[in-house]
Coordinates of C-alpha atoms in Angstrom, one line a residue:
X1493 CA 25.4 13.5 -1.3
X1494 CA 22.4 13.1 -3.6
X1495 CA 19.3 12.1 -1.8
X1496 CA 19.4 9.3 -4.7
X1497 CA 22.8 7.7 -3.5
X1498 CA 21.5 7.5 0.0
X1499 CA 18.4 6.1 -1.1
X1500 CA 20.0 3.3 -3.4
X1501 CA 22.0 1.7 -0.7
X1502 CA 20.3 -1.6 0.4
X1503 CA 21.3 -3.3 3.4
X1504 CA 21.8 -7.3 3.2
X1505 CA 21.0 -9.2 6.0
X1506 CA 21.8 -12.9 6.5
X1507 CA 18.7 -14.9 5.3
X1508 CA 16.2 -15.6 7.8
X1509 CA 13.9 -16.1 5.0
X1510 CA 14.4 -19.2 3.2
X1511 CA 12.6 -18.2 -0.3
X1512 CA 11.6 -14.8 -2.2
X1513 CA 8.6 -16.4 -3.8
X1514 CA 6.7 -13.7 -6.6
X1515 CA 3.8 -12.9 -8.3
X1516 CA 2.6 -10.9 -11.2
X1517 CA 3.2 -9.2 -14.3
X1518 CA 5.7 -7.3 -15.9
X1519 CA 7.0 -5.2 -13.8
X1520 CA 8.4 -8.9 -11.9
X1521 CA 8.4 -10.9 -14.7
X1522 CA 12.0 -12.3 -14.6
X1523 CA 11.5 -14.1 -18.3
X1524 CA 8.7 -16.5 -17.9
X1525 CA 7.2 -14.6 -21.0
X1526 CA 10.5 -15.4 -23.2
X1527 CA 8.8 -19.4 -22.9
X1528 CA 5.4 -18.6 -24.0
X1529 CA 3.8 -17.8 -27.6
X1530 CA 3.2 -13.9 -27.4
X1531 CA 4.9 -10.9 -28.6
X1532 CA 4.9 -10.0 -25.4
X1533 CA 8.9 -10.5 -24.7
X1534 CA 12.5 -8.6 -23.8
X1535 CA 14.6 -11.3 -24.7
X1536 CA 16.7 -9.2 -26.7
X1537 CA 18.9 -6.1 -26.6
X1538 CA 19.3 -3.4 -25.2
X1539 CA 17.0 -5.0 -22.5
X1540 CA 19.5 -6.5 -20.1
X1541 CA 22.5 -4.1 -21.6
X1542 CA 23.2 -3.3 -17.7
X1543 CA 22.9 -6.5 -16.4
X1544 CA 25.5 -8.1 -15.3
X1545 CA 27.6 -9.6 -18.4
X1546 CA 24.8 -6.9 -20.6
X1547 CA 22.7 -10.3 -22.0
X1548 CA 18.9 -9.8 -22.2
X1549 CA 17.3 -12.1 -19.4
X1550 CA 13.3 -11.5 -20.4
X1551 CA 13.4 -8.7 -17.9
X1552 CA 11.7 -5.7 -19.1
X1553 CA 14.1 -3.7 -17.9
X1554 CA 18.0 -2.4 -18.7
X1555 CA 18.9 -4.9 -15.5
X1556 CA 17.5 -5.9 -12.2
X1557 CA 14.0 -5.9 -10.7
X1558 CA 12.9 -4.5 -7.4
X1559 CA 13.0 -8.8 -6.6
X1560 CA 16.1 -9.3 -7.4
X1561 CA 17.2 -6.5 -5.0
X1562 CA 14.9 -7.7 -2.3
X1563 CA 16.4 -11.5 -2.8
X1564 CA 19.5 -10.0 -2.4
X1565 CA 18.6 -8.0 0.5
X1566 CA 17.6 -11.3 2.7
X1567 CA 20.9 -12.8 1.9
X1568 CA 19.5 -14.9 -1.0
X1569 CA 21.1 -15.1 -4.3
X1570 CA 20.9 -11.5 -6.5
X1571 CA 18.5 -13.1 -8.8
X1572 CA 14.5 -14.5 -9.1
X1573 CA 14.5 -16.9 -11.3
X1574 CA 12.3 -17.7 -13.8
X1575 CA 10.1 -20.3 -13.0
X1576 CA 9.6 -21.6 -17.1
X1577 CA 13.5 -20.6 -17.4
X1578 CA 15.0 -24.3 -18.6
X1579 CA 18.6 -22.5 -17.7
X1580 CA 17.5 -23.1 -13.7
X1581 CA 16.2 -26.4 -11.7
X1582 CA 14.3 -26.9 -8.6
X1583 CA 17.9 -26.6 -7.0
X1584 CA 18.1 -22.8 -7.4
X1585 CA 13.8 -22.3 -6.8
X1586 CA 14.1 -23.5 -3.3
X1587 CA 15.8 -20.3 -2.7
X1588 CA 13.2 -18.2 -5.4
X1589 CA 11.1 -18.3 -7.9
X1590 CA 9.2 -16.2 -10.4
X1591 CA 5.9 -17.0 -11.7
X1592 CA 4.9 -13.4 -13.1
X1593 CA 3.9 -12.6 -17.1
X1594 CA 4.3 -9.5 -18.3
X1595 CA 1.1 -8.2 -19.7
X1596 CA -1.1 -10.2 -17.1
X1597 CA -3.7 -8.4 -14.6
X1598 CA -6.2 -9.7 -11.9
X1599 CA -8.9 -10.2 -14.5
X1600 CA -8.1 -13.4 -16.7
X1601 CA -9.4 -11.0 -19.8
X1602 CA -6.7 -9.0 -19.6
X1603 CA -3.7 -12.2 -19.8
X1604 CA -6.1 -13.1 -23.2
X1605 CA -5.0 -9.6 -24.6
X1606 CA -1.7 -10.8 -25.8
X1607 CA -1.7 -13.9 -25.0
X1608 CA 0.0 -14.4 -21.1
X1609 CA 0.0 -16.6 -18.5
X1610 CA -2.9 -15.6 -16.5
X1611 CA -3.1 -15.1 -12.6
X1612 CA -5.1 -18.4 -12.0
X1613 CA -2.3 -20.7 -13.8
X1614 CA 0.8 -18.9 -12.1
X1615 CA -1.2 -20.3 -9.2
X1616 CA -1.1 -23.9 -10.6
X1617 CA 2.6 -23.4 -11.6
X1618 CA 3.0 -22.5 -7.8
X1619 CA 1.2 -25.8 -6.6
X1620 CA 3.3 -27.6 -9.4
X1621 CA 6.4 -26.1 -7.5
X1622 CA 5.4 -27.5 -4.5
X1623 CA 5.3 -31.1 -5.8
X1624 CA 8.9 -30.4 -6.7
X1625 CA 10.1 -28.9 -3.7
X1626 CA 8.6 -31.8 -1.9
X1627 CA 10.5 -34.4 -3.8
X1628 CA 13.8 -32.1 -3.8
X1629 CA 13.8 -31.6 0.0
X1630 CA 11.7 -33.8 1.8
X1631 CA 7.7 -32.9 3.0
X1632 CA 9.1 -31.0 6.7
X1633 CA 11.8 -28.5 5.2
X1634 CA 9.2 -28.2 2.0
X1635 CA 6.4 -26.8 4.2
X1636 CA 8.9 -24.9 5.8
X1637 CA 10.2 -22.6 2.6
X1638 CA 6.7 -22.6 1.7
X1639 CA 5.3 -21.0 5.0
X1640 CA 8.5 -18.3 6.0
X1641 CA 9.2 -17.4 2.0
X1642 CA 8.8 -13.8 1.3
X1643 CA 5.6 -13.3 -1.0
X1644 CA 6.2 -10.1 -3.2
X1645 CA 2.9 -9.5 -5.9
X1646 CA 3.0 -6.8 -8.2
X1647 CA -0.2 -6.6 -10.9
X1648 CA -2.9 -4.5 -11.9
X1649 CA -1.8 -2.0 -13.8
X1650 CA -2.3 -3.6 -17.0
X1651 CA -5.9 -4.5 -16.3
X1652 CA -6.8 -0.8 -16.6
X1653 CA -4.6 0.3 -19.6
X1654 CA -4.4 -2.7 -21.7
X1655 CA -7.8 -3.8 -20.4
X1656 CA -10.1 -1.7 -19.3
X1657 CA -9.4 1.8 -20.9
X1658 CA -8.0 0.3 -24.1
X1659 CA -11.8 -0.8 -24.9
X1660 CA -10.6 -4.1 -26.1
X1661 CA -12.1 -6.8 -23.9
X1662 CA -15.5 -5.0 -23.4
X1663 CA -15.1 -4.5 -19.7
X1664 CA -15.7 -1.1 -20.4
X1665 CA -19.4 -1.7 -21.2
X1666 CA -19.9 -4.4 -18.0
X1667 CA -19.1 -2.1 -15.1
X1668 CA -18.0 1.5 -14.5
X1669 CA -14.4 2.1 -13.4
X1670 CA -15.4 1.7 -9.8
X1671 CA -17.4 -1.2 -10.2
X1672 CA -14.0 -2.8 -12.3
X1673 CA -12.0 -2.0 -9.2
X1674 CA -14.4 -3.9 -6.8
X1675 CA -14.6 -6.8 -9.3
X1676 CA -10.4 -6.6 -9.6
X1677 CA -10.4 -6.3 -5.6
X1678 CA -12.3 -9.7 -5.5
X1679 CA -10.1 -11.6 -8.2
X1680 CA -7.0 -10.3 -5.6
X1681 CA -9.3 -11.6 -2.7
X1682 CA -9.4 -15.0 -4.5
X1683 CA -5.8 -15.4 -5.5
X1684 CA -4.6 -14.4 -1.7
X1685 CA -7.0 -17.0 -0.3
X1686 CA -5.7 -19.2 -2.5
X1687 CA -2.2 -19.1 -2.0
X1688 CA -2.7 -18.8 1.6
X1689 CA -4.4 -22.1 1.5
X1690 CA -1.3 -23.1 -0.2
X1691 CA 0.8 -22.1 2.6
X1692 CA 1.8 -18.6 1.6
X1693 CA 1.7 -16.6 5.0
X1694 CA 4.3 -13.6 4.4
X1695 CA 3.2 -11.4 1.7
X1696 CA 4.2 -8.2 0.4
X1697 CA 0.8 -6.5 -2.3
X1698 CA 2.2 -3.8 -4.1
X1699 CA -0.2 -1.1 -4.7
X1700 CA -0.7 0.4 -8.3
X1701 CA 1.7 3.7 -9.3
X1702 CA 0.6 6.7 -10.8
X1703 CA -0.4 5.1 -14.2
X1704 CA -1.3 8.1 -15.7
X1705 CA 2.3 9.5 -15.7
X1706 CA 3.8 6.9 -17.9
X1707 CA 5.5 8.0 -21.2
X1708 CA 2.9 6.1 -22.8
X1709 CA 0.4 7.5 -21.1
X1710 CA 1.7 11.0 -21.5
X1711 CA 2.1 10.5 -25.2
X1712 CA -2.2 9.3 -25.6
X1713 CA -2.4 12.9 -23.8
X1714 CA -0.3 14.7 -26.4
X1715 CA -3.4 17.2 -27.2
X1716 CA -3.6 18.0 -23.6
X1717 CA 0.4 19.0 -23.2
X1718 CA 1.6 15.8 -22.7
X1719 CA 1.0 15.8 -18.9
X1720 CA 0.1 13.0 -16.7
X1721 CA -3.7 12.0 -17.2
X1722 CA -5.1 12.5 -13.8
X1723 CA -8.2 10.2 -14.4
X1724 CA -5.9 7.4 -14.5
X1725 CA -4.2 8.4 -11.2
X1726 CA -7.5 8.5 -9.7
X1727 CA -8.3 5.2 -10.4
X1728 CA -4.7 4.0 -9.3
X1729 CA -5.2 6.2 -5.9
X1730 CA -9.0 4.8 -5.1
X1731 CA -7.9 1.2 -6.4
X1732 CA -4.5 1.2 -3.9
X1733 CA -7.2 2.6 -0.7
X1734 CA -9.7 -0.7 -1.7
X1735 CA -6.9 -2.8 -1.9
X1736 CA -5.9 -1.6 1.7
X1737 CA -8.8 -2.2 2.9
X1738 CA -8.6 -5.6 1.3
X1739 CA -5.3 -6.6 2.9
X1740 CA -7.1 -5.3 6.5
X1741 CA -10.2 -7.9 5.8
X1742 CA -7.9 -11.4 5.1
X1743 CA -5.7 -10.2 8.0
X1744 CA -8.5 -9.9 10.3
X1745 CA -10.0 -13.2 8.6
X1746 CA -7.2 -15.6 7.9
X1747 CA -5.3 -16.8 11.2
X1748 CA -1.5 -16.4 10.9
X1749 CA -1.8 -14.1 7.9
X1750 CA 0.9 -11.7 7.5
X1751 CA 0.1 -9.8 4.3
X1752 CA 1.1 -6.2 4.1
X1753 CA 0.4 -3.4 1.7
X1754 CA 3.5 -1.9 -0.4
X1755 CA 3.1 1.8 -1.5
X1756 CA 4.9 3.1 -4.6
X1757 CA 2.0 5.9 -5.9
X1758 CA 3.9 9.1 -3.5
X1759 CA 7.2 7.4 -4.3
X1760 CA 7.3 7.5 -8.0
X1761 CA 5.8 11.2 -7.7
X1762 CA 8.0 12.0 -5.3
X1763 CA 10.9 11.7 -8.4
X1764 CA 8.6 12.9 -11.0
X1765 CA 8.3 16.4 -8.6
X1766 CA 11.6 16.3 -7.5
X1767 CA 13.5 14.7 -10.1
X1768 CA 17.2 16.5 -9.5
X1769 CA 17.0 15.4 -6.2
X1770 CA 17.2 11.6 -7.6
X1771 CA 20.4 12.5 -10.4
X1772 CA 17.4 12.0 -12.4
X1773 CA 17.1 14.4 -15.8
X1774 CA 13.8 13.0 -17.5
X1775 CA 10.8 12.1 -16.2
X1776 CA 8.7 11.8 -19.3
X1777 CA 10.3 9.6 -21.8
X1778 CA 11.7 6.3 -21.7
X1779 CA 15.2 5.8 -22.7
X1780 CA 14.9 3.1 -25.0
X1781 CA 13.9 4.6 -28.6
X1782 CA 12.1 7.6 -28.9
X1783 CA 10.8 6.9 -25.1
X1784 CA 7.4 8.1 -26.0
X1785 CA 5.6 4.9 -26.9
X1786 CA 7.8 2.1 -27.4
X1787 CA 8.0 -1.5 -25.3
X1788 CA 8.9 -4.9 -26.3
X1789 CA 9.9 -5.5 -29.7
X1790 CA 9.5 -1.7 -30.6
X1791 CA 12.4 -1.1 -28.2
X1792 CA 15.3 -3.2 -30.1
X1793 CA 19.0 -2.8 -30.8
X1794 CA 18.3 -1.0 -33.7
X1795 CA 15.8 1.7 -32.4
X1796 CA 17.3 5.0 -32.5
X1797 CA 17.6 7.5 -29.9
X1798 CA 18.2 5.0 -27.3
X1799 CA 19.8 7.3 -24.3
X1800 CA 23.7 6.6 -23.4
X1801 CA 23.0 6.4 -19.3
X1802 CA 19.5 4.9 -18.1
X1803 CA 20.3 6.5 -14.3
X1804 CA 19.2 9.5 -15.8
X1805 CA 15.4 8.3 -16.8
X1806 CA 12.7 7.1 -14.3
X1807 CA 11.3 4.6 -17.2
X1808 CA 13.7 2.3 -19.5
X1809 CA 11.0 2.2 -21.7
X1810 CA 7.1 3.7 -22.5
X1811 CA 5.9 1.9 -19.7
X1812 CA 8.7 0.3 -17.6
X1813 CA 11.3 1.7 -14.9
X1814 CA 14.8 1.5 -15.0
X1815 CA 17.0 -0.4 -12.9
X1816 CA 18.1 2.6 -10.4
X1817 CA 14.2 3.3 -10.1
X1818 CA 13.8 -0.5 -9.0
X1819 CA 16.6 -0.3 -6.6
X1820 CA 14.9 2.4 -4.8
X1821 CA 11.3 0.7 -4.7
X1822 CA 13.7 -2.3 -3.5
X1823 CA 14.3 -0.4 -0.9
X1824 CA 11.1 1.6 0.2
X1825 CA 9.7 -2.2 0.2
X1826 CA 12.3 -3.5 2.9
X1827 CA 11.4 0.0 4.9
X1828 CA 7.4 -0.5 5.0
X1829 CA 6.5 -4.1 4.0
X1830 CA 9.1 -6.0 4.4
X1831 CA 10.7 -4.9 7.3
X1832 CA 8.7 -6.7 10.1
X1833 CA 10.4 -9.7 8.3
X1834 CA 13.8 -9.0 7.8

């Protein structure tokens, strides 16, 4: 049996957790994006051609997110809603809800880049829901979902590579990259507070991967053999041991604070090393289009090269993973940060 097909089985448990409650960009973003003014969207094919029913959702992905999997996992429905998704009511958020953007980051610069919902008004959206719940289930079973709901956050990598290295917003020329972590450590400091205040005690932080070994990435490093840019991964290894350190400080800080660091950086090179291991045949190209640069609306119906079977790629695009690599981050999650609450 392939280590892959071990890996990919999930357990479900009946749901002791009453919500799986998320945060973030992209790489969550169950099709919030598809309701807002930027070009930022995947509301079209072949995103969504595995789903179930193969419809585009706003996922940026050829089916489910890691959420979805980890909803499932805790005996909740097999899907995150979108929070802006008209198709869903406060019926079917009492049990999830998304408020992630793809192409958001910690610093509010980065949502201004193309135009995304920034961190601090998925925050409002989340005190919005509350007002909701309350008048859906009463103040009691309200404070309840609120307090034992699963908190999964995932954002950060695009405030370093559509942010900070992409020299666009001039954070380049206000701090060095290490000073641009601490400052992005303290936005996260801020928006954990904050929800914690809120009520959110159970949360899973999910550190950054190696963001230099994105096709993407790969193809800006074309003149140097295509290879992962190491630079990057530095920054995504000395951001994710901040961000530990982080998590160790509101713990310490905040009474009844149960938030928990998720690592995906050995994981994802783990595949990239070891890739046969996995079923998986490339590690440096997307499968949508050419593989080597394209997201969003450059990765269409009509894009050619588009591969026949995603389970063979680690990315479904230039900079996003496919559904059997979100399955098996589903599942290292419910191993490490998740478990204590299963």
């Amino acid at each position: 049996m392939l280590l892959a097909e071990k890996v990919l089985q999930i357990p479900q448990t009946c749901a002791r957790v009453p919500a799986v409650i998320v945060f973030g960009d992209s790489t969550v973003d169950a099709g919030n994006n598809n309701q807002i003014k930027t070009v930022l969207k995947s509301n079209f094919l072949p995103y969504g051609r595995d789903f179930t029913g193969g419809l585009p959702t706003g996922r940026f992905c050829n089916g489910r997110l890691a959420t979805d999997f980890i909803s499932e996992a805790f005996g909740l429905p097999p899907l995150v809603p979108a929070y802006l998704d008209p198709a869903y009511t406060i019926r079917d958020f009492a049990k999830g809800v998304c408020f992630a953007s793809a192409g958001t980051g910690l610093d509010n610069a980065t949502s201004d880049v193309l135009s995304v919902i920034p961190l601090w008004k998925e925050v409002e959206y989340f005190k919005e829901y509350q007002k909701k719940l309350r008048r859906h289930v009463g103040k009691a079973r309200a404070r309840n979902i609120v307090r034992e709901a699963v908190y999964v956050v995932s954002i950060g990598t695009n405030d370093f590579l559509e942010n900070y290295f992409l020299l666009v917003t001039g954070r380049f020329k206000q701090f060095t990259v290490e000073e641009f972590e601490d400052f992005l450590i303290d936005r996260a400091a801020d928006f954990l507070t904050a929800i914690y205040r809120m009520g959110a005690r159970k949360i899973s932080f999910t550190g950054l991967s190696a963001i230099g070994c994105l096709p993407l990435e790969r193809t800006t490093n074309a003149l140097q053999g295509g290879g992962c840019i190491e630079e990057y991964n530095k920054v995504a290894r000395d951001f994710n041991v901040k961000l530990q350190a982080l998590i160790a400080r509101l713990c310490a800080s905040l009474p009844g604070l149960k938030l928990r660091y998720s690592p995906v950086y050995d994981s994802l090179l783990r595949i990239i090393r070891s890739p046969s291991s996995y079923g998986i045949e490339n590690v440096e190209e997307g499968c949508c289009a050419t593989g080597k640069f394209e997201m969003g609306f450059l990765c269409d119906q009509w894009s050619p090269c588009t591969c026949e079977d995603a389970n063979k790629y680690i990315f479904w695009d230039a900079f996003h993973p496919t559904e059997k690599i979100n399955r098996m981050m589903a599942k290292q999650a419910l191993r490490t940060s998740l478990a204590e609450f299963l």
